[in-house]
Amino acid sequence: MEKRSELYRGKAKTVYHTDDPDRLILEFRNDTSAFDGEKVEQLADKGKVNNKFNHFIMSKLEEAGIPTQLDECISDTESVVKKLDMIPVECVVRNYAAGSLVKRLGVKEGMELSPPTFEFFLKNDALHDPMINEYHIQAFGWAKAEQIEKMKELTFKVNDVLKKLFADAGLLLVDYKLEFGVFNGEIMLGDEFSPDGCRLWDAETREKLDKDRFRQGLGGVVEAYREVAKRLGADI
Ligand code: ADP
Ligand code: UDP
């Protein structure tokens, strides 16, 4: 697999073309951003940890029958993935109240949500990723009704698989964000699953072991990600 020109440089990853028109290389950088890119720092080894973490999780999801972009890890910080036609929405499932939900609705952080909630956000930093619903997605042509249904179905299936995986490692999967794309007409999970895009708390102490450590200036960010990987038995 030959790495070719840069396609896109995002806040945390750089995407490269390859000699295969159906494959891209995702490079996970150490850049860590929060508040729509207002706070940015370099955290040593984060790219490596997230690349391997993402590969571990996507492999588990594939094993559970969820279609993903997964191909192979080709270096510490780079993975080959299927080139998806990305749908510009973020799918968020929450098992416990935290983050923007707490701010928006004034509910108490840590409250268990039964049933888990589902939200769509538009991927648009300039507009601060506004919350949208299925009507907006269809009316503006971001996805069709059956694709919306599939994204919801897969996002909840991911919840079933990962809630258990993390629970077995003594962790609560509080919430997470997924991005999907289309490959040969099929909806697949793209982007990444890492502690940058989810909330994970120690099940006993509720210590935060995810990007909230960065958002809230708690320190020990990459150390926490490594701790999660260790508990999962991921080789990082
Ligand atoms: P952002 O764009 O939010 O700053 P990143 O730095 O993570 O985020 O950039 C990665 C970009 O690559 C995102 O825009 C994401 O939608 C896109 N992307 C992720 N996975 C794939 C894929 N498999 N195929 C095509 N594009 C992808
Ligand atoms: N999230 C993300 N990227 C975003 C927005 C949210 O990865 O652009 C993740 C976030 O890490 C959390 C979940 O989605 O795990 C829900 O985020 P929330 O709406 O609470 O917003 P936040 O407080 O993170 O801004």
mmCIF file of C-alpha atoms and ligand atoms in Angstrom:
data_model
loop_
_atom_site.group_PDB
_atom_site.id
_atom_site.type_symbol
_atom_site.label_atom_id
_atom_site.label_comp_id
_atom_site.label_asym_id
_atom_site.label_seq_id
_atom_site.Cartn_x
_atom_site.Cartn_y
_atom_site.Cartn_z
ATOM 1 C CA MET A 1 0.000 0.000 0.000
ATOM 2 C CA GLU A 2 1.564 3.275 -1.113
ATOM 3 C CA LYS A 3 0.824 6.527 0.698
ATOM 4 C CA ARG A 4 -0.006 9.321 -1.763
ATOM 5 C CA SER A 5 -1.118 12.962 -1.420
ATOM 6 C CA GLU A 6 -2.874 14.455 1.583
ATOM 7 C CA LEU A 7 -6.654 14.518 1.167
ATOM 8 C CA TYR A 8 -7.653 16.282 4.369
ATOM 9 C CA ARG A 9 -6.077 17.494 7.594
ATOM 10 C CA GLY A 10 -8.583 17.472 10.439
ATOM 11 C CA LYS A 11 -8.143 18.484 14.068
ATOM 12 C CA ALA A 12 -6.690 15.151 15.194
ATOM 13 C CA LYS A 13 -6.054 13.051 12.083
ATOM 14 C CA THR A 14 -4.628 13.501 8.609
ATOM 15 C CA VAL A 15 -6.173 11.554 5.750
ATOM 16 C CA TYR A 16 -4.062 10.417 2.761
ATOM 17 C CA HIS A 17 -4.907 8.956 -0.629
ATOM 18 C CA THR A 18 -3.269 5.629 -1.462
ATOM 19 C CA ASP A 19 -2.520 3.769 -4.706
ATOM 20 C CA ASP A 20 -5.866 1.980 -4.156
ATOM 21 C CA PRO A 21 -8.792 4.334 -4.949
ATOM 22 C CA ASP A 22 -10.949 2.452 -2.390
ATOM 23 C CA ARG A 23 -8.496 2.825 0.498
ATOM 24 C CA LEU A 24 -7.220 5.755 2.575
ATOM 25 C CA ILE A 25 -4.571 6.046 5.254
ATOM 26 C CA LEU A 26 -5.651 7.673 8.525
ATOM 27 C CA GLU A 27 -2.756 9.157 10.459
ATOM 28 C CA PHE A 28 -3.541 9.711 14.130
ATOM 29 C CA ARG A 29 -1.648 12.798 15.308
ATOM 30 C CA ASN A 30 -0.808 13.874 18.853
ATOM 31 C CA ASP A 31 -2.948 17.009 18.434
ATOM 32 C CA THR A 32 -5.769 17.111 20.941
ATOM 33 C CA SER A 33 -8.538 19.636 20.586
ATOM 34 C CA ALA A 34 -11.630 20.639 22.495
ATOM 35 C CA PHE A 35 -14.328 23.297 22.328
ATOM 36 C CA ASP A 36 -14.521 23.177 18.490
ATOM 37 C CA GLY A 37 -10.773 23.595 18.128
ATOM 38 C CA GLU A 38 -10.417 26.524 20.565
ATOM 39 C CA LYS A 39 -8.185 24.530 22.933
ATOM 40 C CA VAL A 40 -5.416 22.596 21.161
ATOM 41 C CA GLU A 41 -2.383 20.820 22.619
ATOM 42 C CA GLN A 42 0.080 18.153 21.597
ATOM 43 C CA LEU A 43 0.009 15.136 23.912
ATOM 44 C CA ALA A 44 2.987 12.778 23.554
ATOM 45 C CA ASP A 45 2.054 9.307 22.247
ATOM 46 C CA LYS A 46 -1.666 10.100 21.884
ATOM 47 C CA GLY A 47 -1.611 9.362 18.128
ATOM 48 C CA LYS A 48 -0.090 5.950 18.719
ATOM 49 C CA VAL A 49 -2.434 5.067 21.573
ATOM 50 C CA ASN A 50 -5.561 6.145 19.657
ATOM 51 C CA ASN A 51 -4.531 4.387 16.441
ATOM 52 C CA LYS A 52 -4.099 1.091 18.273
ATOM 53 C CA PHE A 53 -7.114 1.616 20.529
ATOM 54 C CA ASN A 54 -9.282 2.311 17.490
ATOM 55 C CA HIS A 55 -8.007 -0.791 15.704
ATOM 56 C CA PHE A 56 -8.750 -2.931 18.764
ATOM 57 C CA ILE A 57 -12.317 -1.609 19.133
ATOM 58 C CA MET A 58 -13.165 -1.735 15.417
ATOM 59 C CA SER A 59 -11.934 -5.367 15.327
ATOM 60 C CA LYS A 60 -14.299 -6.207 18.204
ATOM 61 C CA LEU A 61 -17.177 -4.490 16.381
ATOM 62 C CA GLU A 62 -16.419 -6.377 13.146
ATOM 63 C CA GLU A 63 -16.390 -9.641 15.126
ATOM 64 C CA ALA A 64 -19.862 -8.707 16.376
ATOM 65 C CA GLY A 65 -21.071 -8.268 12.775
ATOM 66 C CA ILE A 66 -20.973 -4.461 12.583
ATOM 67 C CA PRO A 67 -19.594 -3.256 9.227
ATOM 68 C CA THR A 68 -16.658 -0.878 9.708
ATOM 69 C CA GLN A 69 -13.918 0.850 7.715
ATOM 70 C CA LEU A 70 -11.380 -1.534 9.289
ATOM 71 C CA ASP A 71 -8.483 -2.735 7.158
ATOM 72 C CA GLU A 72 -5.047 -2.834 8.801
ATOM 73 C CA CYS A 73 -2.666 -0.971 11.103
ATOM 74 C CA ILE A 74 0.460 -0.181 9.073
ATOM 75 C CA SER A 75 2.520 1.758 11.625
ATOM 76 C CA ASP A 76 2.277 3.030 15.193
ATOM 77 C CA THR A 77 0.184 6.004 14.096
ATOM 78 C CA GLU A 78 -1.304 4.972 10.735
ATOM 79 C CA SER A 79 -4.094 2.660 9.611
ATOM 80 C CA VAL A 80 -5.421 1.747 6.190
ATOM 81 C CA VAL A 81 -9.203 2.107 6.025
ATOM 82 C CA LYS A 82 -11.919 1.765 3.429
ATOM 83 C CA LYS A 83 -12.569 5.103 1.733
ATOM 84 C CA LEU A 84 -16.097 5.997 2.785
ATOM 85 C CA ASP A 85 -18.346 8.699 1.451
ATOM 86 C CA MET A 86 -18.832 10.288 4.868
ATOM 87 C CA ILE A 87 -22.256 11.411 6.074
ATOM 88 C CA PRO A 88 -21.737 14.790 7.821
ATOM 89 C CA VAL A 89 -23.602 13.905 11.000
ATOM 90 C CA GLU A 90 -22.472 12.656 14.395
ATOM 91 C CA CYS A 91 -24.507 9.951 16.129
ATOM 92 C CA VAL A 92 -24.380 10.180 19.937
ATOM 93 C CA VAL A 93 -25.704 7.576 22.369
ATOM 94 C CA ARG A 94 -25.710 8.280 26.097
ATOM 95 C CA ASN A 95 -26.002 5.738 28.904
ATOM 96 C CA TYR A 96 -25.371 8.297 31.677
ATOM 97 C CA ALA A 97 -25.904 12.066 31.705
ATOM 98 C CA ALA A 98 -22.752 14.117 31.066
ATOM 99 C CA GLY A 99 -21.319 16.884 28.887
ATOM 100 C CA SER A 100 -23.633 18.932 26.696
ATOM 101 C CA LEU A 101 -26.737 17.039 27.895
ATOM 102 C CA VAL A 102 -26.148 18.224 31.461
ATOM 103 C CA LYS A 103 -25.644 21.822 30.278
ATOM 104 C CA ARG A 104 -28.619 21.775 27.930
ATOM 105 C CA LEU A 105 -31.206 20.159 30.216
ATOM 106 C CA GLY A 106 -29.843 21.028 33.665
ATOM 107 C CA VAL A 107 -29.876 17.371 34.731
ATOM 108 C CA LYS A 108 -27.409 15.891 37.194
ATOM 109 C CA GLU A 109 -24.147 14.468 35.834
ATOM 110 C CA GLY A 110 -23.985 10.701 36.318
ATOM 111 C CA MET A 111 -27.711 9.992 36.225
ATOM 112 C CA GLU A 112 -28.316 6.658 34.492
ATOM 113 C CA LEU A 113 -30.466 7.048 31.374
ATOM 114 C CA SER A 114 -33.123 4.435 30.783
ATOM 115 C CA PRO A 115 -33.520 3.981 27.915
ATOM 116 C CA PRO A 116 -30.181 5.240 26.579
ATOM 117 C CA THR A 117 -30.712 8.386 24.490
ATOM 118 C CA PHE A 118 -29.826 9.036 20.856
ATOM 119 C CA GLU A 119 -28.957 12.418 19.313
ATOM 120 C CA PHE A 120 -27.783 13.632 15.910
ATOM 121 C CA PHE A 121 -25.414 16.585 15.537
ATOM 122 C CA LEU A 122 -24.319 18.284 12.329
ATOM 123 C CA LYS A 123 -20.566 18.032 11.785
ATOM 124 C CA ASN A 124 -19.802 21.732 11.415
ATOM 125 C CA ASP A 125 -17.245 23.412 13.710
ATOM 126 C CA ALA A 126 -18.134 26.926 12.500
ATOM 127 C CA LEU A 127 -21.706 26.358 13.709
ATOM 128 C CA HIS A 128 -20.489 24.485 16.847
ATOM 129 C CA ASP A 129 -21.961 21.134 15.707
ATOM 130 C CA PRO A 130 -25.644 22.020 16.252
ATOM 131 C CA MET A 131 -28.108 19.329 17.271
ATOM 132 C CA ILE A 132 -30.348 18.277 14.374
ATOM 133 C CA ASN A 133 -33.093 15.729 13.848
ATOM 134 C CA GLU A 134 -34.055 13.224 11.152
ATOM 135 C CA TYR A 135 -36.181 15.760 9.288
ATOM 136 C CA HIS A 136 -33.203 18.125 8.902
ATOM 137 C CA ILE A 137 -31.009 15.257 7.708
ATOM 138 C CA GLN A 138 -33.491 14.305 4.996
ATOM 139 C CA ALA A 139 -34.584 17.825 4.042
ATOM 140 C CA PHE A 140 -31.008 18.974 3.480
ATOM 141 C CA GLY A 141 -30.006 15.744 1.746
ATOM 142 C CA TRP A 142 -27.318 14.661 4.258
ATOM 143 C CA ALA A 143 -28.741 11.116 4.296
ATOM 144 C CA LYS A 144 -31.839 9.202 3.193
ATOM 145 C CA ALA A 145 -34.491 7.769 5.519
ATOM 146 C CA GLU A 146 -33.186 4.190 5.273
ATOM 147 C CA GLN A 147 -29.604 5.349 5.885
ATOM 148 C CA ILE A 148 -30.754 7.233 8.993
ATOM 149 C CA GLU A 149 -32.472 4.072 10.262
ATOM 150 C CA LYS A 150 -29.316 2.041 9.610
ATOM 151 C CA MET A 151 -27.091 4.552 11.446
ATOM 152 C CA LYS A 152 -29.401 4.410 14.470
ATOM 153 C CA GLU A 153 -29.568 0.617 14.403
ATOM 154 C CA LEU A 154 -25.774 0.272 14.153
ATOM 155 C CA THR A 155 -25.107 2.928 16.814
ATOM 156 C CA PHE A 156 -27.296 1.034 19.310
ATOM 157 C CA LYS A 157 -25.717 -2.287 18.293
ATOM 158 C CA VAL A 158 -22.315 -0.726 19.057
ATOM 159 C CA ASN A 159 -23.732 0.182 22.479
ATOM 160 C CA ASP A 160 -24.692 -3.443 23.216
ATOM 161 C CA VAL A 161 -21.220 -4.676 22.259
ATOM 162 C CA LEU A 162 -19.147 -1.955 23.900
ATOM 163 C CA LYS A 163 -21.141 -1.505 27.122
ATOM 164 C CA LYS A 164 -20.351 -5.130 27.909
ATOM 165 C CA LEU A 165 -16.733 -4.951 26.735
ATOM 166 C CA PHE A 166 -16.057 -1.938 28.969
ATOM 167 C CA ALA A 167 -18.141 -3.284 31.891
ATOM 168 C CA ASP A 168 -15.997 -6.442 31.895
ATOM 169 C CA ALA A 169 -12.977 -4.124 32.272
ATOM 170 C CA GLY A 170 -14.532 -2.263 35.230
ATOM 171 C CA LEU A 171 -15.556 0.758 33.135
ATOM 172 C CA LEU A 172 -18.815 2.592 32.437
ATOM 173 C CA LEU A 173 -19.425 3.622 28.840
ATOM 174 C CA VAL A 174 -21.078 6.960 29.588
ATOM 175 C CA ASP A 175 -21.559 8.247 26.025
ATOM 176 C CA TYR A 176 -19.906 8.190 22.601
ATOM 177 C CA LYS A 177 -19.980 9.693 19.144
ATOM 178 C CA LEU A 178 -19.911 7.718 15.904
ATOM 179 C CA GLU A 179 -19.541 8.809 12.274
ATOM 180 C CA PHE A 180 -20.756 6.716 9.364
ATOM 181 C CA GLY A 181 -20.114 6.670 5.637
ATOM 182 C CA VAL A 182 -21.137 4.751 2.539
ATOM 183 C CA PHE A 183 -18.981 2.131 0.795
ATOM 184 C CA ASN A 184 -20.386 0.305 -2.259
ATOM 185 C CA GLY A 185 -23.859 1.441 -1.212
ATOM 186 C CA GLU A 186 -23.512 0.059 2.351
ATOM 187 C CA ILE A 187 -23.501 2.135 5.558
ATOM 188 C CA MET A 188 -20.308 1.498 7.537
ATOM 189 C CA LEU A 189 -18.742 2.848 10.704
ATOM 190 C CA GLY A 190 -15.897 5.253 9.911
ATOM 191 C CA ASP A 191 -13.621 7.739 11.650
ATOM 192 C CA GLU A 192 -12.504 6.369 15.029
ATOM 193 C CA PHE A 193 -13.565 4.970 18.362
ATOM 194 C CA SER A 194 -11.133 6.086 21.045
ATOM 195 C CA PRO A 195 -11.273 7.892 24.406
ATOM 196 C CA ASP A 196 -11.151 11.131 22.359
ATOM 197 C CA GLY A 197 -14.746 10.546 21.253
ATOM 198 C CA CYS A 198 -16.402 8.828 24.192
ATOM 199 C CA ARG A 199 -16.713 9.119 27.954
ATOM 200 C CA LEU A 200 -15.435 6.298 30.137
ATOM 201 C CA TRP A 201 -15.584 6.279 33.929
ATOM 202 C CA ASP A 202 -14.153 3.847 36.415
ATOM 203 C CA ALA A 203 -17.192 1.790 37.473
ATOM 204 C CA GLU A 204 -16.370 2.044 41.202
ATOM 205 C CA THR A 205 -14.919 5.516 41.699
ATOM 206 C CA ARG A 206 -16.389 7.189 38.571
ATOM 207 C CA GLU A 207 -12.942 8.646 37.838
ATOM 208 C CA LYS A 208 -12.924 10.101 34.317
ATOM 209 C CA LEU A 209 -10.630 8.216 31.938
ATOM 210 C CA ASP A 210 -11.380 10.001 28.647
ATOM 211 C CA LYS A 211 -10.988 13.359 26.874
ATOM 212 C CA ASP A 212 -12.819 15.159 29.687
ATOM 213 C CA ARG A 213 -9.418 15.004 31.455
ATOM 214 C CA PHE A 214 -8.170 17.327 28.688
ATOM 215 C CA ARG A 215 -11.334 19.460 28.479
ATOM 216 C CA GLN A 216 -11.312 19.990 32.256
ATOM 217 C CA GLY A 217 -7.509 20.331 32.615
ATOM 218 C CA LEU A 218 -7.266 17.323 34.941
ATOM 219 C CA GLY A 219 -3.943 16.101 33.454
ATOM 220 C CA GLY A 220 -2.884 12.492 32.908
ATOM 221 C CA VAL A 221 -4.816 12.293 29.631
ATOM 222 C CA VAL A 222 -2.773 9.752 27.669
ATOM 223 C CA GLU A 223 -2.013 7.871 30.909
ATOM 224 C CA ALA A 224 -5.779 7.415 31.381
ATOM 225 C CA TYR A 225 -6.197 6.189 27.773
ATOM 226 C CA ARG A 226 -3.400 3.669 28.367
ATOM 227 C CA GLU A 227 -5.064 2.528 31.586
ATOM 228 C CA VAL A 228 -8.307 1.860 29.696
ATOM 229 C CA ALA A 229 -6.400 -0.073 27.007
ATOM 230 C CA LYS A 230 -4.609 -2.111 29.683
ATOM 231 C CA ARG A 231 -7.876 -3.037 31.394
ATOM 232 C CA LEU A 232 -9.322 -4.106 28.022
ATOM 233 C CA GLY A 233 -6.277 -6.252 27.335
ATOM 234 C CA ALA A 234 -5.488 -4.263 24.166
ATOM 235 C CA ASP A 235 -1.895 -4.445 22.963
ATOM 236 C CA ILE A 236 -0.847 -0.783 22.847
HETATM 237 P P1 ADP B 1 -12.274 16.656 12.147
HETATM 238 O O1 ADP B 1 -12.606 16.650 10.674
HETATM 239 O O2 ADP B 1 -13.519 16.609 12.985
HETATM 240 O O3 ADP B 1 -11.335 17.727 12.541
HETATM 241 P P2 ADP B 1 -10.321 14.442 12.266
HETATM 242 O O4 ADP B 1 -9.092 15.210 12.562
HETATM 243 O O5 ADP B 1 -10.546 13.198 13.005
HETATM 244 O O6 ADP B 1 -11.661 15.243 12.492
HETATM 245 O O7 ADP B 1 -10.309 14.181 10.699
HETATM 246 C C1 ADP B 1 -10.596 12.986 10.127
HETATM 247 C C2 ADP B 1 -11.503 13.241 8.933
HETATM 248 O O8 ADP B 1 -11.533 12.064 8.126
HETATM 249 C C3 ADP B 1 -12.948 13.518 9.337
HETATM 250 O O9 ADP B 1 -13.445 14.589 8.561
HETATM 251 C C4 ADP B 1 -13.685 12.226 9.028
HETATM 252 O O10 ADP B 1 -15.034 12.452 8.664
HETATM 253 C C5 ADP B 1 -12.877 11.687 7.847
HETATM 254 N N1 ADP B 1 -12.878 10.219 7.783
HETATM 255 C C6 ADP B 1 -12.738 9.366 8.834
HETATM 256 N N2 ADP B 1 -12.773 8.091 8.442
HETATM 257 C C7 ADP B 1 -12.941 8.100 7.099
HETATM 258 C C8 ADP B 1 -13.062 7.083 6.104
HETATM 259 N N3 ADP B 1 -13.006 5.790 6.439
HETATM 260 N N4 ADP B 1 -13.253 7.458 4.813
HETATM 261 C C9 ADP B 1 -13.311 8.775 4.481
HETATM 262 N N5 ADP B 1 -13.181 9.795 5.375
HETATM 263 C C10 ADP B 1 -13.004 9.467 6.671
HETATM 264 N N1 UDP B 2 -18.106 14.070 20.840
HETATM 265 C C1 UDP B 2 -17.096 13.961 19.909
HETATM 266 N N2 UDP B 2 -16.940 14.961 18.986
HETATM 267 C C2 UDP B 2 -17.741 16.056 18.961
HETATM 268 C C3 UDP B 2 -18.785 16.153 19.917
HETATM 269 C C4 UDP B 2 -18.932 15.141 20.854
HETATM 270 O O1 UDP B 2 -16.355 12.981 19.899
HETATM 271 O O2 UDP B 2 -17.564 16.916 18.086
HETATM 272 C C5 UDP B 2 -18.296 12.994 21.837
HETATM 273 C C6 UDP B 2 -17.874 13.408 23.232
HETATM 274 O O3 UDP B 2 -16.525 13.050 23.484
HETATM 275 C C7 UDP B 2 -18.820 12.624 24.113
HETATM 276 C C8 UDP B 2 -20.087 12.470 23.262
HETATM 277 O O4 UDP B 2 -19.680 12.707 21.911
HETATM 278 O O5 UDP B 2 -18.301 11.327 24.346
HETATM 279 C C9 UDP B 2 -21.178 13.447 23.655
HETATM 280 O O6 UDP B 2 -20.645 14.744 23.633
HETATM 281 P P1 UDP B 2 -21.485 15.984 24.192
HETATM 282 O O7 UDP B 2 -22.667 16.230 23.324
HETATM 283 O O8 UDP B 2 -21.756 15.776 25.650
HETATM 284 O O9 UDP B 2 -20.566 17.244 23.963
HETATM 285 P P2 UDP B 2 -19.230 17.756 24.697
HETATM 286 O O10 UDP B 2 -19.558 18.029 26.115
HETATM 287 O O11 UDP B 2 -18.230 16.656 24.541
HETATM 288 O O12 UDP B 2 -18.890 18.967 23.887
#
